Coordinates of C-alpha atoms in Angstrom, one line a residue:
Chain A
M1 CA -144.7 209.7 104.4
N2 CA -145.4 211.5 107.6
A3 CA -148.9 212.3 109.1
R4 CA -149.3 215.5 107.1
H5 CA -148.7 213.7 103.9
W6 CA -151.4 211.2 104.9
I7 CA -153.8 214.1 105.8
G8 CA -153.2 215.5 102.3
V9 CA -153.8 212.1 100.6
V10 CA -157.0 211.5 102.5
A11 CA -158.2 215.0 101.8
L12 CA -157.7 214.5 98.1
C13 CA -159.5 211.1 98.1
G14 CA -162.4 212.8 100.0
L15 CA -162.6 215.6 97.4
S16 CA -162.6 213.0 94.5
V17 CA -165.4 211.0 96.1
A18 CA -167.4 214.0 97.0
G19 CA -167.1 215.4 93.5
A20 CA -168.3 212.2 92.0
E21 CA -171.3 212.0 94.4
L22 CA -172.3 215.5 93.7
L23 CA -172.3 214.9 90.0
R24 CA -174.6 212.0 90.5
A25 CA -176.8 213.5 93.3
D26 CA -177.4 216.9 91.9
P27 CA -178.7 216.7 88.3
V28 CA -179.2 219.8 86.2
P29 CA -182.4 221.4 87.6
P30 CA -185.4 221.8 85.2
T31 CA -185.3 225.1 83.4
T32 CA -189.1 225.1 82.6
P33 CA -191.2 226.8 85.4
S34 CA -193.6 224.4 87.0
V35 CA -196.1 224.4 89.7
A36 CA -193.5 222.6 91.9
A37 CA -191.4 225.6 92.1
P38 CA -192.7 226.9 95.5
A39 CA -192.0 223.6 97.1
R40 CA -188.4 223.7 95.7
T41 CA -187.9 227.1 97.4
V42 CA -188.9 225.7 100.7
E43 CA -186.5 222.7 100.2
L44 CA -183.7 225.2 99.6
R45 CA -184.4 227.1 102.8
T46 CA -184.3 223.9 104.7
D47 CA -180.9 223.1 103.0
D48 CA -179.6 226.6 104.1
A49 CA -180.4 225.9 107.7
Q50 CA -178.9 222.5 107.5
T51 CA -175.9 224.0 105.8
D52 CA -175.5 226.6 108.5
A53 CA -175.4 223.9 111.1
L54 CA -173.0 221.8 109.1
W55 CA -170.7 224.9 108.7
A56 CA -170.8 225.5 112.5
R57 CA -169.8 221.9 113.1
L58 CA -167.1 222.1 110.4
R59 CA -165.6 225.2 112.0
R60 CA -165.3 223.2 115.2
L61 CA -163.6 220.4 113.3
E62 CA -161.3 222.9 111.6
G63 CA -160.3 224.1 115.1
E64 CA -159.7 220.6 116.2
L65 CA -157.7 219.8 113.0
R66 CA -155.5 222.7 113.4
D67 CA -154.8 221.8 117.0
T68 CA -153.8 218.3 115.8
E69 CA -151.6 219.9 113.1
G70 CA -149.9 221.9 115.8
E71 CA -149.3 218.9 118.0
L72 CA -148.0 216.9 115.1
H73 CA -145.6 219.7 114.3
A74 CA -144.4 220.0 117.8
A75 CA -143.9 216.3 118.0
E76 CA -141.7 216.2 114.9
V77 CA -138.1 215.5 115.5
P78 CA -136.0 218.1 113.7
S79 CA -133.4 216.9 111.4
S80 CA -130.9 219.6 112.5
A81 CA -130.7 222.1 115.3
G82 CA -131.4 225.1 113.0
E83 CA -134.8 223.7 111.8
A84 CA -135.9 223.4 115.5
Q85 CA -136.2 227.2 115.7
M86 CA -138.9 229.3 114.2
S87 CA -138.7 232.5 112.3
D88 CA -140.1 234.5 115.1
E89 CA -137.1 233.8 117.3
P90 CA -135.7 237.0 118.6
L91 CA -132.5 238.0 116.8
P92 CA -129.4 237.6 118.8
S93 CA -128.0 240.8 120.3
P94 CA -124.6 242.1 119.2
E95 CA -123.2 240.9 122.6
E96 CA -124.6 237.4 122.0
L97 CA -123.1 237.4 118.6
A98 CA -119.7 238.5 120.0
E99 CA -119.9 235.7 122.5
R100 CA -120.7 233.2 119.7
R101 CA -117.8 234.5 117.7
A102 CA -115.4 234.0 120.6
I103 CA -116.7 230.4 121.2
Y104 CA -116.1 229.6 117.4
R105 CA -112.7 231.2 117.5
S106 CA -111.8 229.1 120.5
Q107 CA -112.9 225.9 118.8
L108 CA -110.8 226.7 115.7
E109 CA -107.8 227.5 117.9
D110 CA -108.2 224.2 119.7
I111 CA -108.2 222.4 116.3
L112 CA -105.2 224.3 115.2
D113 CA -103.3 223.8 118.5
A114 CA -103.8 220.0 118.2
E115 CA -102.3 219.9 114.7
T116 CA -98.6 219.2 113.9
Q117 CA -97.3 221.6 111.3
D118 CA -97.0 220.1 107.8
P119 CA -93.4 220.8 107.1
T120 CA -94.1 221.8 103.5
W121 CA -97.5 223.4 103.4
G122 CA -97.3 225.1 106.8
P123 CA -94.2 227.3 106.3
Q124 CA -94.9 227.8 102.6
T125 CA -98.3 229.2 103.3
E126 CA -97.1 231.4 106.2
S127 CA -94.5 232.9 103.8
T128 CA -97.1 233.5 101.1
I129 CA -99.5 235.2 103.5
D130 CA -96.7 237.3 105.0
E131 CA -95.5 238.4 101.6
S132 CA -99.1 239.5 100.7
L133 CA -99.3 241.5 104.0
R134 CA -96.0 243.2 103.3
T135 CA -96.7 244.0 99.7
F136 CA -100.1 245.4 100.6
G137 CA -98.1 247.9 102.6
N138 CA -100.5 249.5 105.2
E139 CA -98.5 251.2 107.9
H140 CA -101.4 251.0 110.2
V141 CA -101.5 247.2 110.2
T142 CA -99.7 245.4 112.9
V143 CA -99.4 241.5 112.6
H144 CA -99.7 239.9 116.1
G145 CA -99.4 236.3 115.0
L146 CA -99.3 234.2 111.9
E147 CA -99.3 230.4 112.1
C148 CA -100.2 227.6 109.6
R149 CA -100.1 224.0 110.7
A150 CA -101.7 221.1 108.9
T151 CA -105.1 222.2 107.8
L152 CA -105.6 225.7 109.3
C153 CA -103.9 229.0 109.4
R154 CA -104.5 231.6 112.2
L155 CA -103.7 235.3 111.6
E156 CA -104.2 238.1 114.1
L157 CA -104.0 241.8 113.1
T158 CA -104.7 245.1 114.6
I159 CA -105.6 247.9 112.3
A160 CA -105.8 251.5 113.5
E161 CA -109.0 253.4 112.6
E162 CA -107.0 255.7 110.3
G163 CA -105.8 252.6 108.5
D164 CA -109.4 251.8 107.2
P165 CA -109.8 248.3 108.8
M166 CA -112.5 247.1 106.5
G167 CA -110.9 248.5 103.4
T168 CA -107.7 246.9 104.4
M169 CA -109.4 243.4 104.8
D170 CA -111.1 243.9 101.4
G171 CA -107.8 244.7 99.8
L172 CA -106.1 241.6 101.2
M173 CA -108.8 239.3 99.8
G174 CA -107.9 237.5 96.7
R175 CA -104.1 238.1 97.2
P176 CA -101.9 235.0 97.4
G177 CA -102.6 233.1 100.6
F178 CA -106.0 234.9 101.0
T179 CA -107.5 233.0 98.1
L180 CA -108.0 230.1 100.6
P181 CA -111.5 229.9 102.1
G182 CA -111.6 231.5 105.4
M183 CA -113.3 233.6 108.1
A184 CA -112.6 236.9 109.7
N185 CA -113.9 238.4 113.0
M186 CA -113.4 242.1 113.8
E187 CA -113.5 243.0 117.4
T188 CA -112.9 246.6 118.8
D189 CA -110.2 247.1 121.4
P190 CA -110.9 249.6 124.2
D191 CA -108.8 252.2 122.4
G192 CA -110.8 252.0 119.2
T193 CA -108.3 249.8 117.3
E194 CA -109.9 247.0 115.3
R195 CA -108.5 243.6 116.1
V196 CA -109.0 241.1 113.3
F197 CA -108.9 237.4 113.8
V198 CA -108.5 235.5 110.5
F199 CA -108.7 231.7 110.1
L200 CA -107.9 230.1 106.7
A201 CA -108.5 226.6 105.6
R202 CA -106.3 224.5 103.5
D203 CA -109.2 222.5 102.0
A204 CA -110.3 224.9 99.1
E205 CA -113.6 223.0 98.7
G206 CA -114.5 222.1 102.2
G207 CA -113.5 225.3 103.9
L208 CA -113.4 225.8 107.7
P209 CA -115.1 223.4 110.2
Q210 CA -118.7 224.5 110.8
P211 CA -119.4 226.8 113.8
P212 CA -121.5 225.4 116.7
A213 CA -125.3 225.5 116.0
Chain B
M1 CA -181.3 211.6 97.5
Q2 CA -181.2 214.3 100.2
K3 CA -179.0 212.2 102.5
T4 CA -176.6 211.5 99.7
K5 CA -176.4 215.1 98.8
R6 CA -175.7 216.1 102.4
S7 CA -173.0 213.5 102.7
S8 CA -171.4 214.8 99.5
I9 CA -171.4 218.3 100.9
V10 CA -169.8 217.1 104.1
L11 CA -167.2 215.1 102.2
A12 CA -166.4 218.0 99.9
V13 CA -165.9 220.5 102.8
L14 CA -164.0 218.0 104.8
G15 CA -161.7 217.3 101.8
A16 CA -161.2 221.0 101.3
L17 CA -160.4 221.5 105.1
G18 CA -158.0 218.6 104.9
L19 CA -156.2 220.1 102.0
L20 CA -156.1 223.4 103.9
V21 CA -154.4 221.7 106.9
G22 CA -152.4 219.0 105.3
G23 CA -151.9 219.9 101.7
P24 CA -149.7 222.9 101.7
T25 CA -147.5 221.6 104.4
A26 CA -147.0 218.4 102.6
S27 CA -146.0 220.0 99.4
F28 CA -143.7 222.5 101.0
A29 CA -141.9 219.8 103.0
S30 CA -139.8 218.9 99.9
Y31 CA -139.6 222.5 98.6
H32 CA -136.0 223.6 97.8
P33 CA -136.0 227.1 96.2
Q34 CA -133.4 228.4 93.8
F35 CA -132.8 232.1 93.5
H36 CA -131.6 233.5 90.2
H37 CA -130.2 236.9 89.9
S38 CA -129.4 239.1 86.9
G39 CA -125.8 240.4 86.7
S40 CA -127.2 243.9 86.6
M41 CA -128.1 243.5 90.4
C42 CA -124.3 243.8 91.2
V43 CA -122.9 247.1 92.3
S44 CA -119.4 248.1 91.3
T45 CA -116.3 250.0 92.2
G46 CA -113.4 250.9 89.9
G47 CA -113.2 250.1 86.3
S48 CA -115.9 251.4 83.9
R49 CA -119.3 249.8 84.4
G50 CA -121.5 248.8 81.5
Y51 CA -125.0 247.4 81.7
Y52 CA -126.7 245.7 78.8
N53 CA -130.2 244.8 78.1
Q54 CA -129.6 241.2 78.8
G55 CA -129.0 242.2 82.4
I56 CA -125.2 241.7 82.0
I57 CA -122.7 243.8 83.9
S58 CA -119.3 244.3 82.3
N59 CA -116.0 246.1 82.6
L60 CA -115.6 248.6 79.7
S61 CA -112.2 249.9 81.0
Y62 CA -109.1 248.9 79.0
S63 CA -106.8 249.5 82.0
S64 CA -108.5 249.0 85.3
S65 CA -110.2 246.0 87.1
M66 CA -113.7 246.4 88.4
N67 CA -114.9 245.2 91.8
L68 CA -118.3 243.7 91.9
F69 CA -120.6 243.1 95.0
C70 CA -123.5 241.0 94.0
P71 CA -126.2 240.7 96.7
M72 CA -128.1 237.5 97.0
V73 CA -131.7 236.8 98.1
R74 CA -131.7 234.4 100.9
E75 CA -134.7 232.6 102.4
N76 CA -135.3 233.4 106.1
D77 CA -134.4 230.7 108.5
N78 CA -132.9 228.6 105.8
T79 CA -129.7 227.1 107.1
Q80 CA -128.8 225.7 103.8
V81 CA -127.6 227.7 100.7
G82 CA -126.9 224.9 98.4
T83 CA -124.9 225.4 95.2
V84 CA -123.8 228.9 94.4
S85 CA -122.9 229.6 90.8
V86 CA -121.7 232.6 88.8
H87 CA -122.3 232.5 85.0
L88 CA -119.7 234.7 83.2
R89 CA -117.6 235.4 80.2
D90 CA -113.9 235.9 80.6
A91 CA -112.4 237.8 77.8
N92 CA -109.0 238.4 79.3
H93 CA -106.4 235.8 78.5
G94 CA -104.1 237.1 81.3
E95 CA -106.1 237.8 84.4
G96 CA -109.4 235.9 84.4
I97 CA -112.5 236.7 86.6
Q98 CA -112.0 236.0 90.2
C99 CA -115.0 235.4 92.6
S100 CA -115.8 234.3 96.1
F101 CA -119.1 233.7 98.0
Y102 CA -119.5 235.6 101.2
D103 CA -121.6 234.6 104.2
V104 CA -121.9 237.5 106.7
E105 CA -123.2 237.7 110.2
A106 CA -125.6 240.5 111.2
Y107 CA -123.8 243.8 111.8
G108 CA -120.9 242.7 109.5
R109 CA -118.5 241.8 112.4
S110 CA -117.9 238.4 111.2
W111 CA -117.7 237.1 107.6
A112 CA -116.7 234.0 105.9
W113 CA -115.7 233.5 102.3
S114 CA -115.5 230.5 100.2
G115 CA -112.2 229.8 98.4
W116 CA -111.6 232.4 95.7
K117 CA -111.9 230.9 92.2
T118 CA -110.6 232.2 89.0
S119 CA -111.9 231.5 85.5
L120 CA -109.4 230.0 83.3
G121 CA -108.5 230.8 79.7
G122 CA -109.9 233.9 78.1
G123 CA -111.3 235.2 74.8
A124 CA -114.5 236.1 73.2
S125 CA -115.9 232.6 73.4
N126 CA -114.8 231.8 76.9
I127 CA -118.1 231.4 78.6
G128 CA -118.2 229.5 81.9
T129 CA -119.4 229.0 85.4
L130 CA -117.8 229.2 88.8
S131 CA -119.5 227.1 91.6
W132 CA -119.3 226.4 95.3
D133 CA -121.2 224.1 97.5
I134 CA -122.2 225.9 100.6
N135 CA -123.3 223.6 103.4
S136 CA -124.6 226.0 105.9
V137 CA -124.9 229.7 106.8
R138 CA -123.5 231.2 110.0
D139 CA -126.3 233.5 111.0
Q140 CA -129.6 232.1 109.9
Y141 CA -131.7 234.9 111.3
A142 CA -130.1 238.2 110.2
G143 CA -127.1 237.1 108.2
Y144 CA -126.7 237.8 104.5
N145 CA -124.9 236.6 101.4
H146 CA -123.3 238.1 98.4
I147 CA -120.9 237.2 95.7
R148 CA -117.7 239.2 95.4
C149 CA -116.0 239.3 92.0
T150 CA -113.2 241.2 90.2
L151 CA -113.6 241.8 86.5
P152 CA -110.4 242.2 84.6
P153 CA -109.9 245.0 82.0
R154 CA -111.3 244.8 78.5
T155 CA -109.1 243.4 75.8
S156 CA -109.2 243.3 72.0
D157 CA -111.4 240.0 72.5
G158 CA -114.1 242.1 74.2
T159 CA -115.3 242.8 77.7
S160 CA -115.4 240.4 80.6
Y161 CA -118.9 240.2 82.2
I162 CA -121.1 238.6 84.7
A163 CA -124.4 237.5 83.2
S164 CA -126.1 236.1 86.2
Y165 CA -125.6 234.2 89.5
R166 CA -127.8 231.9 91.5
A167 CA -128.1 229.9 94.7
G168 CA -130.2 227.0 95.8
E169 CA -130.6 223.3 96.2

């Protein structure tokens, strides 16, 4: 239970007590007119003035409570880096996203480079992926590197614009080797050619290591 | 009596104020939404698309597979997707329904897919679910998710279809 939970609990208790008090303190008014009616009106006017004063005081209290709520929220330790950011954060620019992609790729490459090739899974998966690329048969696709080690595969392609880069990637998905969980980044070379970096994970359930927060 | 009544009003208003400040936050702290989607939300290419009143999308073609792109509602800022499931019927003994979950960065220049899964078996009574546990999304602010499926051609056992799909804790 954190502080906000306690506020909620105390508030509920307050409402319950108040409700009970009101039921006892405010019996059903007499319906029969009586000579005491004018005095009742005066009493209500007095109540109105008091209520206005109470409301003014409560508005101040509300402000203070909201300030406290804000301080409590700010003081909370986030359970993950993502939760520490609010929805009104400015969206990252395309350039910032490209930078993040490069960092993530670099991290995956470091992992892969540190691995020793599994003598069975590595060559077998490379062969499967290569076969899928060849049978897909797009003359505008050039393979710049294909490597599978122990838990990861790395594939780099360039696809000329006339080769429909996005359609090509779609066409490869689900083919043998490309059924593994993975990630693709598409970066544009200065001449307009699309360079695609693909990483595939051996672990079908776990997928790739998470990118940096 | 007057003093008691005034105290009661103060207590009541304070209680309401407390609920306003503390109540909703406390209840939302453990709120984990699930988003359910009708199969008819999927868009298709290839094959021959059939929609039914139950919200099912199916492939009526006897010869061609159908590609489906099923968009998924995602809560803003939520870094967790939870379990993603596709509820389907696979009527094709030979090919099965193949699906994957996609997590895409804003502008579509980076995308990740879960391992492709294929429904096993086939036939009129082969109803099943494909599921993935998705730990986190790559772009929590402007990224988006969808499920990509391929429906095999219709057979004498009937049509293969996606009835619904969902995501959530």
